[in-house]
PDB file of C-alpha atoms in Angstrom:
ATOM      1  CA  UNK A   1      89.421 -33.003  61.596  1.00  0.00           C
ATOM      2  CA  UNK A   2      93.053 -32.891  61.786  1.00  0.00           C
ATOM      3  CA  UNK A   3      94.951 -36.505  61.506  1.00  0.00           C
ATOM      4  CA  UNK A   4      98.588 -37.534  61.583  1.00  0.00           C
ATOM      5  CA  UNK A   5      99.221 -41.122  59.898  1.00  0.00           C
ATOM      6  CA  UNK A   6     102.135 -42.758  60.248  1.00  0.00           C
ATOM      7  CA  UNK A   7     101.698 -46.612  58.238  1.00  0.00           C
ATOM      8  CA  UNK A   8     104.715 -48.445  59.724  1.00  0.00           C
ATOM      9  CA  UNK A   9     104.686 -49.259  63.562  1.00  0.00           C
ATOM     10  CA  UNK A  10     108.324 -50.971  62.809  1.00  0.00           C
ATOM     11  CA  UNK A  11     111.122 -49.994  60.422  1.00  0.00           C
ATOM     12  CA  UNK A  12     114.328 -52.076  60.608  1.00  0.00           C
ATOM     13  CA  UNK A  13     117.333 -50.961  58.305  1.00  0.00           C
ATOM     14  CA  UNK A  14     120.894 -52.181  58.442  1.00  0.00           C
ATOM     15  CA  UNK A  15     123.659 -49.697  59.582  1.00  0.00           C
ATOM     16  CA  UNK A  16     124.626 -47.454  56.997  1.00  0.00           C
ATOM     17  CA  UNK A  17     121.014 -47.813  54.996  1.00  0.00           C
ATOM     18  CA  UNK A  18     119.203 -44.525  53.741  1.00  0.00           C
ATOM     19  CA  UNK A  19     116.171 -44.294  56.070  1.00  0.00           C
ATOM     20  CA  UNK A  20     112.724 -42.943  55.558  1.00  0.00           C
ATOM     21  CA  UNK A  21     110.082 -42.311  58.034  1.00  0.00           C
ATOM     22  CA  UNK A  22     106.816 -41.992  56.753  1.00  0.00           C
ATOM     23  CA  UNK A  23     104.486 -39.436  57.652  1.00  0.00           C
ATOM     24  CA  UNK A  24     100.846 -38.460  56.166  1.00  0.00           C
ATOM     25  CA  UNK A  25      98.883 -35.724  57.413  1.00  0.00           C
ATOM     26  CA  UNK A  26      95.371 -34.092  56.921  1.00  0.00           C
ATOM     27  CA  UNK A  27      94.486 -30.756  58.109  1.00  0.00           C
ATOM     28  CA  UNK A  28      92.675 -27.795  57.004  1.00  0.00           C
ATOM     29  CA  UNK A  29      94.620 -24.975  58.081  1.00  0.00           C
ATOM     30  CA  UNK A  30      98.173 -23.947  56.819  1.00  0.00           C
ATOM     31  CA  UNK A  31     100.380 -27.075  58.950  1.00  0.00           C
ATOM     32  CA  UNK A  32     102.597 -26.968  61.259  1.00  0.00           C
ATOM     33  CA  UNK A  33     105.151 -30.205  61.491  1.00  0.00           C
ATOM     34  CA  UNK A  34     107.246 -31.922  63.769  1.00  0.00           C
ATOM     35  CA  UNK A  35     109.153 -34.953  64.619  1.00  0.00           C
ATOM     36  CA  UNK A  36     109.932 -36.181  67.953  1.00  0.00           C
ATOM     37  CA  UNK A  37     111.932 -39.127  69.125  1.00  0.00           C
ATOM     38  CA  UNK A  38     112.186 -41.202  72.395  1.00  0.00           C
ATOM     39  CA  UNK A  39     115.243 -43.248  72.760  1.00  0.00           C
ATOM     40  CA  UNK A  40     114.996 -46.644  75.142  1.00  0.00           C
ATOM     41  CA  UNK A  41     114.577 -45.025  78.666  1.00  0.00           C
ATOM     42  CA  UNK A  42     114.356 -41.319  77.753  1.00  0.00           C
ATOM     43  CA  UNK A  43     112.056 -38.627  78.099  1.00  0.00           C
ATOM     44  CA  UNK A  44     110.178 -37.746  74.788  1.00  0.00           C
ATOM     45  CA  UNK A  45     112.088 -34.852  72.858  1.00  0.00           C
ATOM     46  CA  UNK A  46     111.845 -32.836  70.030  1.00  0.00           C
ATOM     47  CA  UNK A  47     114.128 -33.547  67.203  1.00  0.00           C
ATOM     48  CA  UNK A  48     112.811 -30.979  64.713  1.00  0.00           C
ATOM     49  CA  UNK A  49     110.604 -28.860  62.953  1.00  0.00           C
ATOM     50  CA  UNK A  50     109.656 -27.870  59.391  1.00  0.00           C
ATOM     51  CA  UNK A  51     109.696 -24.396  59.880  1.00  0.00           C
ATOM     52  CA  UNK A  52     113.100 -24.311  60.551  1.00  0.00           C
ATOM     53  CA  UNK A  53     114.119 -26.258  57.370  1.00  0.00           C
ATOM     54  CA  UNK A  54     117.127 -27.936  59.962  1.00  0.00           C
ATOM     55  CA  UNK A  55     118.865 -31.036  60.185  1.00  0.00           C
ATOM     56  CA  UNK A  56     118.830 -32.598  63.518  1.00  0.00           C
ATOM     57  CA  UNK A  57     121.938 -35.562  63.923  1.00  0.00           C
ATOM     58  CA  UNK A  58     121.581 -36.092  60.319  1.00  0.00           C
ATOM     59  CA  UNK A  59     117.938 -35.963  60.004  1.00  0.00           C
ATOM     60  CA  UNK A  60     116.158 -33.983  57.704  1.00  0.00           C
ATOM     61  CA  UNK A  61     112.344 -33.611  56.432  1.00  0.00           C
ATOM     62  CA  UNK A  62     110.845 -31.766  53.773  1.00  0.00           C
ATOM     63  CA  UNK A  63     106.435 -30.474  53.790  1.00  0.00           C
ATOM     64  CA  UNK A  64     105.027 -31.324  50.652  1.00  0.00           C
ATOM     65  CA  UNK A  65     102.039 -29.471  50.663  1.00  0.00           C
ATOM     66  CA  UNK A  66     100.818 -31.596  47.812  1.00  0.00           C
ATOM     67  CA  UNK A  67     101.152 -34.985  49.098  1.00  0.00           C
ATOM     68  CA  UNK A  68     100.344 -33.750  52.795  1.00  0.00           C
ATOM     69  CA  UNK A  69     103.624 -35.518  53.673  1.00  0.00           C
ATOM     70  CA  UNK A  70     106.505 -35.216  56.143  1.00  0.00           C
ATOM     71  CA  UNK A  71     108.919 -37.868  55.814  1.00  0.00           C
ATOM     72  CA  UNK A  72     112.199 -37.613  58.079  1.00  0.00           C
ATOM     73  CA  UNK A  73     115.034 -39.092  56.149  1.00  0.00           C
ATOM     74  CA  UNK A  74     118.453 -39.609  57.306  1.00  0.00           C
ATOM     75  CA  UNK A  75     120.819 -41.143  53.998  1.00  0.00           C
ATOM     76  CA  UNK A  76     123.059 -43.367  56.486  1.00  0.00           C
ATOM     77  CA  UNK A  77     121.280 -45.161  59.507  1.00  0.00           C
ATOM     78  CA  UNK A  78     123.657 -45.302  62.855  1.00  0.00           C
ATOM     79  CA  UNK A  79     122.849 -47.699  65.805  1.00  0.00           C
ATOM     80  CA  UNK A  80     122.293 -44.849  67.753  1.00  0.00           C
ATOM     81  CA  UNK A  81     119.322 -43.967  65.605  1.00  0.00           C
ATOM     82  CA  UNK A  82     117.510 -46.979  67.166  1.00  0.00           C
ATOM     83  CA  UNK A  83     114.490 -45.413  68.834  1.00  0.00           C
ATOM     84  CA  UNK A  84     110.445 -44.119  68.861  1.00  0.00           C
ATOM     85  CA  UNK A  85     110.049 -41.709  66.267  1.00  0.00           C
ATOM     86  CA  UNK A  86     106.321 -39.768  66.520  1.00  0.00           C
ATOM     87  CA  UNK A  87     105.473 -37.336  63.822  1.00  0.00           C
ATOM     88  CA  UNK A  88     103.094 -34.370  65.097  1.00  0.00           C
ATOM     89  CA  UNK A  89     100.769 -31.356  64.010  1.00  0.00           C
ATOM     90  CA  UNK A  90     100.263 -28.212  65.394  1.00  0.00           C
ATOM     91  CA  UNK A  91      96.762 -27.345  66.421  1.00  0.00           C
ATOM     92  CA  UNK A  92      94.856 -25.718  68.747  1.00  0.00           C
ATOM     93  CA  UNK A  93      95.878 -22.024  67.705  1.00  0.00           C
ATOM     94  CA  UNK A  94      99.280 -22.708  67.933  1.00  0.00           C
ATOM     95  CA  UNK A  95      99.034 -24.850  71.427  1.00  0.00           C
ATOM     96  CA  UNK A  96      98.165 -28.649  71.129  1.00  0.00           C
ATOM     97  CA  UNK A  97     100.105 -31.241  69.091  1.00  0.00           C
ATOM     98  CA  UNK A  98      97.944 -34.490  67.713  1.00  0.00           C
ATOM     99  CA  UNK A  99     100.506 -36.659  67.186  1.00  0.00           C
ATOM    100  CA  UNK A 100     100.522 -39.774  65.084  1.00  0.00           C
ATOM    101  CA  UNK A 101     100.823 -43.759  65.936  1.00  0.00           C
ATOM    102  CA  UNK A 102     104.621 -43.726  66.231  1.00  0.00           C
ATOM    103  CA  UNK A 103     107.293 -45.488  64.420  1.00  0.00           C
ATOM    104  CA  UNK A 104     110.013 -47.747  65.834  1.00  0.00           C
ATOM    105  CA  UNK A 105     113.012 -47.536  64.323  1.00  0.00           C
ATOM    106  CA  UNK A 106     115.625 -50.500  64.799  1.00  0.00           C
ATOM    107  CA  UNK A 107     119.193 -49.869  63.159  1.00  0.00           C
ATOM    108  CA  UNK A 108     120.883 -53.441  62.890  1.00  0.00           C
ATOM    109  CA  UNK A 109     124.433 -53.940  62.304  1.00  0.00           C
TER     110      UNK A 109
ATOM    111  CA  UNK B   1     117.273 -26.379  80.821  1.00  0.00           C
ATOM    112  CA  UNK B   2     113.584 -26.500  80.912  1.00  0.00           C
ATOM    113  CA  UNK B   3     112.382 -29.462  83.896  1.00  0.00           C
ATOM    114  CA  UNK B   4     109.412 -31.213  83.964  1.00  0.00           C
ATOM    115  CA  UNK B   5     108.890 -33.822  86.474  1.00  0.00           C
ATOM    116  CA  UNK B   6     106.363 -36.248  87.654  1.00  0.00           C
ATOM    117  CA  UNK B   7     105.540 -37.401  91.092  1.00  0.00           C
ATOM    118  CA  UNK B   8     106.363 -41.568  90.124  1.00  0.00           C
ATOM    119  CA  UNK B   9     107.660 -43.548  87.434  1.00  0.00           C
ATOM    120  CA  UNK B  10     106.003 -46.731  88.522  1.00  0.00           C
ATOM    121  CA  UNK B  11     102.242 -46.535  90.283  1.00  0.00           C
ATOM    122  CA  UNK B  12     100.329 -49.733  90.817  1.00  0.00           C
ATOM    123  CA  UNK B  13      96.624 -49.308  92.043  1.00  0.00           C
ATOM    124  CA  UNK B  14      93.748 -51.501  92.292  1.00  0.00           C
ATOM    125  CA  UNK B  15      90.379 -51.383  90.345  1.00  0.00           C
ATOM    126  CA  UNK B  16      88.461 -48.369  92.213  1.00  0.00           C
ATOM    127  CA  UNK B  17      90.826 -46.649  93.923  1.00  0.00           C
ATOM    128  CA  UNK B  18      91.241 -42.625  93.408  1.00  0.00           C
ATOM    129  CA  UNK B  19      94.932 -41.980  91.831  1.00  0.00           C
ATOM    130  CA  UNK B  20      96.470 -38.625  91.724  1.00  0.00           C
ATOM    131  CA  UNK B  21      99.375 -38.536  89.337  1.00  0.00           C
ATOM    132  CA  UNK B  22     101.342 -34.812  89.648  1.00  0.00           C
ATOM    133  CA  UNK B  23     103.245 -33.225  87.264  1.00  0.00           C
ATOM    134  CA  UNK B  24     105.616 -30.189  87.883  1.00  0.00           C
ATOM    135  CA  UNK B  25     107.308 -28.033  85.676  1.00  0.00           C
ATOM    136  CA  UNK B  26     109.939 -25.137  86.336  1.00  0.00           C
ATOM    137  CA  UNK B  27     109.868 -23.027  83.391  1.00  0.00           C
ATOM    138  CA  UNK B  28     106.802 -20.923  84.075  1.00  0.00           C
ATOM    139  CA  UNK B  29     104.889 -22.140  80.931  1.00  0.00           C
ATOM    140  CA  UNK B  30     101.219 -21.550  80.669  1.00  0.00           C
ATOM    141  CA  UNK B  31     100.603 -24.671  78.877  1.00  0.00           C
ATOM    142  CA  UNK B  32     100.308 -28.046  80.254  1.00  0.00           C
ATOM    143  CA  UNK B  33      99.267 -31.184  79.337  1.00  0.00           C
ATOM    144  CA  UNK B  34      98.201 -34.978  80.021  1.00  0.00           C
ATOM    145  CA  UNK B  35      98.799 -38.063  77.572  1.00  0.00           C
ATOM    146  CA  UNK B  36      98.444 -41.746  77.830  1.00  0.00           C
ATOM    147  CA  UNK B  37     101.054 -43.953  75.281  1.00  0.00           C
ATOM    148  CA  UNK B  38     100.064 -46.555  74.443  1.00  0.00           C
ATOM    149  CA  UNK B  39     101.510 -49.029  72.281  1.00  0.00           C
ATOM    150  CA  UNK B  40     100.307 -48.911  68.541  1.00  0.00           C
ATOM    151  CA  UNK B  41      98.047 -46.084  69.570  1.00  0.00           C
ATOM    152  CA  UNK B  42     100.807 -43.395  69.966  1.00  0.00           C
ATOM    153  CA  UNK B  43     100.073 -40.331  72.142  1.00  0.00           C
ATOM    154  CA  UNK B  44      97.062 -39.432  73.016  1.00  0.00           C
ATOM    155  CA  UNK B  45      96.102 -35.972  74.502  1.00  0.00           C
ATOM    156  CA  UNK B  46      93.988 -36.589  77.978  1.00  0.00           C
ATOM    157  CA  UNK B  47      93.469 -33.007  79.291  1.00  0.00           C
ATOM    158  CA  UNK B  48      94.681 -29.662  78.332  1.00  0.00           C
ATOM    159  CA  UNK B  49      95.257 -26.330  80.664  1.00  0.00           C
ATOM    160  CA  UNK B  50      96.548 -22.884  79.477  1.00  0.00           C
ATOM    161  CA  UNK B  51      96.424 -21.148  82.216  1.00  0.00           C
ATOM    162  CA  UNK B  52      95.416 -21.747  86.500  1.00  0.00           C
ATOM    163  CA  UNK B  53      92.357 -22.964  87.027  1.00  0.00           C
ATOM    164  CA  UNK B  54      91.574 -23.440  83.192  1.00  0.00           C
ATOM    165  CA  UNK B  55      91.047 -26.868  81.251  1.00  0.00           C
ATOM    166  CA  UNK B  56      90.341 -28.183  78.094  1.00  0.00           C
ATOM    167  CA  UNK B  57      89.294 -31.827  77.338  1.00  0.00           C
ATOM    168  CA  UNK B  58      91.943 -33.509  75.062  1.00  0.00           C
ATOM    169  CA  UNK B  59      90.865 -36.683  72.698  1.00  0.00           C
ATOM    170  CA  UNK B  60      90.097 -39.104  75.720  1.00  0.00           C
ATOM    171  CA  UNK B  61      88.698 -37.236  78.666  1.00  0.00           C
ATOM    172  CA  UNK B  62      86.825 -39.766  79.921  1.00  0.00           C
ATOM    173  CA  UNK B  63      87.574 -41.621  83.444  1.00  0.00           C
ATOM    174  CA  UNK B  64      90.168 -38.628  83.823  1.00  0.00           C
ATOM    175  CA  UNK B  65      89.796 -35.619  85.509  1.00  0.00           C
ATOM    176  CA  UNK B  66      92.940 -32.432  86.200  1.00  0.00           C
ATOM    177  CA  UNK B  67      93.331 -29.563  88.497  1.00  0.00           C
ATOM    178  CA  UNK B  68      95.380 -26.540  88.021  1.00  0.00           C
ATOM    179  CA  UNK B  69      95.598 -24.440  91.238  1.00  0.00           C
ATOM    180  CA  UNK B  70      99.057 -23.098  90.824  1.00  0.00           C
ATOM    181  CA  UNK B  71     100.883 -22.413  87.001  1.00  0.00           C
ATOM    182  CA  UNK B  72     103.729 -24.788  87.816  1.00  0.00           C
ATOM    183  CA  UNK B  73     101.644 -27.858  89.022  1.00  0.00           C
ATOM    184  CA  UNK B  74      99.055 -29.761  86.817  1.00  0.00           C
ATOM    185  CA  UNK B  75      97.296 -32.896  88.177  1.00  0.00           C
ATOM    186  CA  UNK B  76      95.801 -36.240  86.742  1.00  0.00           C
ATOM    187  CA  UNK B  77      93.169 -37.505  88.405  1.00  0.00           C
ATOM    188  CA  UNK B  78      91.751 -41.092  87.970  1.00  0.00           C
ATOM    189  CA  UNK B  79      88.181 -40.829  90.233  1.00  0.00           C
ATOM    190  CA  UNK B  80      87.992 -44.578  89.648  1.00  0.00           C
ATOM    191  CA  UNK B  81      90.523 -46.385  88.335  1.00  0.00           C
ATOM    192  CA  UNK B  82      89.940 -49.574  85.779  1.00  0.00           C
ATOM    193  CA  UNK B  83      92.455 -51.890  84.364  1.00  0.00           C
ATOM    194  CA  UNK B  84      91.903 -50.401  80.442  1.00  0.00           C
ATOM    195  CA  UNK B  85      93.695 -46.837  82.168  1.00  0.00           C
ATOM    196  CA  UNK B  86      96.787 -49.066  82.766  1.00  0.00           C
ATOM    197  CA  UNK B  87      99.189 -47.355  80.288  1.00  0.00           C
ATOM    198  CA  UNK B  88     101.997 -44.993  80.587  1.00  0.00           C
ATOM    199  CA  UNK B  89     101.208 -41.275  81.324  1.00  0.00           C
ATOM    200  CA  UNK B  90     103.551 -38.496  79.924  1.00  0.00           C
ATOM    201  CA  UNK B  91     103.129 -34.575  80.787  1.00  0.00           C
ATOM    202  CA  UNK B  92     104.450 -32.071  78.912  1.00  0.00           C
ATOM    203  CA  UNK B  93     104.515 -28.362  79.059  1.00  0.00           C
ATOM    204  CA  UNK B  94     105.006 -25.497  76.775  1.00  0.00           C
ATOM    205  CA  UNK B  95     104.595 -21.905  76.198  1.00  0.00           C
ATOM    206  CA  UNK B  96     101.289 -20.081  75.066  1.00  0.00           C
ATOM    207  CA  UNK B  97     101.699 -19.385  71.743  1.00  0.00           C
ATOM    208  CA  UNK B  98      99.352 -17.748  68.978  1.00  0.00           C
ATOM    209  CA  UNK B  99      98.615 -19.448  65.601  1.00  0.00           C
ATOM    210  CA  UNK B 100     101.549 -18.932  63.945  1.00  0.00           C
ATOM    211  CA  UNK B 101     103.852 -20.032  67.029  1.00  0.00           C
ATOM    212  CA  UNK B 102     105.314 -23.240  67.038  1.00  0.00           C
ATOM    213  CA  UNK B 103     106.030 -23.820  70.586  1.00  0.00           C
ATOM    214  CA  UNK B 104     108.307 -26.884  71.558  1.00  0.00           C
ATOM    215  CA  UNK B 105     106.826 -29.240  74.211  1.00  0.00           C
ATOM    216  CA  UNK B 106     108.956 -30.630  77.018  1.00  0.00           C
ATOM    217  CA  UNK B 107     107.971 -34.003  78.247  1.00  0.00           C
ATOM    218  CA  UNK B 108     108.543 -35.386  81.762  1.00  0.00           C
ATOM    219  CA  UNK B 109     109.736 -39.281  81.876  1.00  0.00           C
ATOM    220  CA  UNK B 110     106.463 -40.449  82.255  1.00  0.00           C
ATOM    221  CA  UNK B 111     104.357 -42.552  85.098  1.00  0.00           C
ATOM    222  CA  UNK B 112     103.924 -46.232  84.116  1.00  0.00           C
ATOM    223  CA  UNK B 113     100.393 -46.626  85.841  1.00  0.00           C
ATOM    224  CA  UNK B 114      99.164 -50.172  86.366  1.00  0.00           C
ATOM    225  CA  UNK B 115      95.870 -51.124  87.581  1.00  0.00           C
ATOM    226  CA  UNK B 116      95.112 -54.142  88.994  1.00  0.00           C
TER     227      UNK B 116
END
């Protein structure tokens, strides 16, 4: 069964600190990966995907195949950064997302 | 700009009552779907429709029930509401896509349900 695992429910980092979100995954198929964030009273968005090997606001994230990993990484936190970060699969045949546990991510200054 | 909206962003009900909780979305997407987040627990998919009148149970079906009647509108139905379904409910819609698609999903603000 597919499974999304993401260990920290709380990351805090200093302004200016590389940051690393964490992100484990388990799946059969070929995956499908995606990170999306939810600042404090916004909707849920999507702030990017592996298939199109982007950076998003300074974010990146790379699929290691080998560790079933995909971290999001930014190398200089800003306060603005402060938010709900969920990691998710695609699944389904291309339709449903299983998303992991979330990660809060508090940028102090 | 695609919109997806929901009917309240704060419901309180008491233990038993029916709740309807409606979801709308403008972008003519097949897919739509129902979560509950929950703190620690993340998202966690409810219900599942690709198309009117269809539906596909999601992780955590039960005490929920949807209905699809037009593409645009997707309901959440609580048939009797209990105080573990207080939680926040998010839907989201996206395209239909085939297995090597990787549709975005577009979330509405969410319904903070609490049930007394």
């Amino acid at each position: 069964a597919q499974r999304v695992t993401q260990p920290e429910k709380l990351l805090s980092v200093f302004k200016g600190a590389p940051v690393e979100l964490k992100c484990n995954y388990s799946y059969s198929g070929s995956p499908e990966l995606f990170w999306y964030v939810q600042y404090s009273r916004q909707r849920l968005q999507l702030l990017l995907r592996h298939i199109s090997r982007e950076s998003i606001k300074g974010f990146t994230a790379d699929l290691n195949k080998g560790e079933t990993s995909f971290h999001l990484k930014k190398p200089f936190a800003q306060e603005e950064d402060s938010a709900m970060y969920y990691c998710a699969l695609l699944t389904g045949g291309g339709n449903k997302l299983t998303f992991g546990t979330g990660t809060q991510l508090k940028v102090e200054l | 700009d695609v919109k997806v909206t929901q009917s309240s962003r704060y419901l309180v009900k008491r233990t038993g009552e029916k709740v309807f909780l409606e979801c709308v979305q403008d972008m003519d997407h097949e897919n739509m779907f129902w979560y509950r987040q929950d703190p620690g627990l993340g998202l966690r998919l409810i219900y599942f429709s690709y198309d009117v009148k269809m539906k596909e149970k999601g992780d955590i079906p039960e005490g929920y029930s949807v209905s699809r009647e037009k593409k645009e509108r997707f309901s959440l139905i609580l048939e009797s509401a209990s105080t573990n379904q207080t939680s926040m409910y998010l839907c989201a819609s996206s395209l239909y896509g085939g297995p090597l698609s990787y549709n975005e999903q577009f979330f509405g603000p969410g319904t903070r349900l609490t049930v007394l």
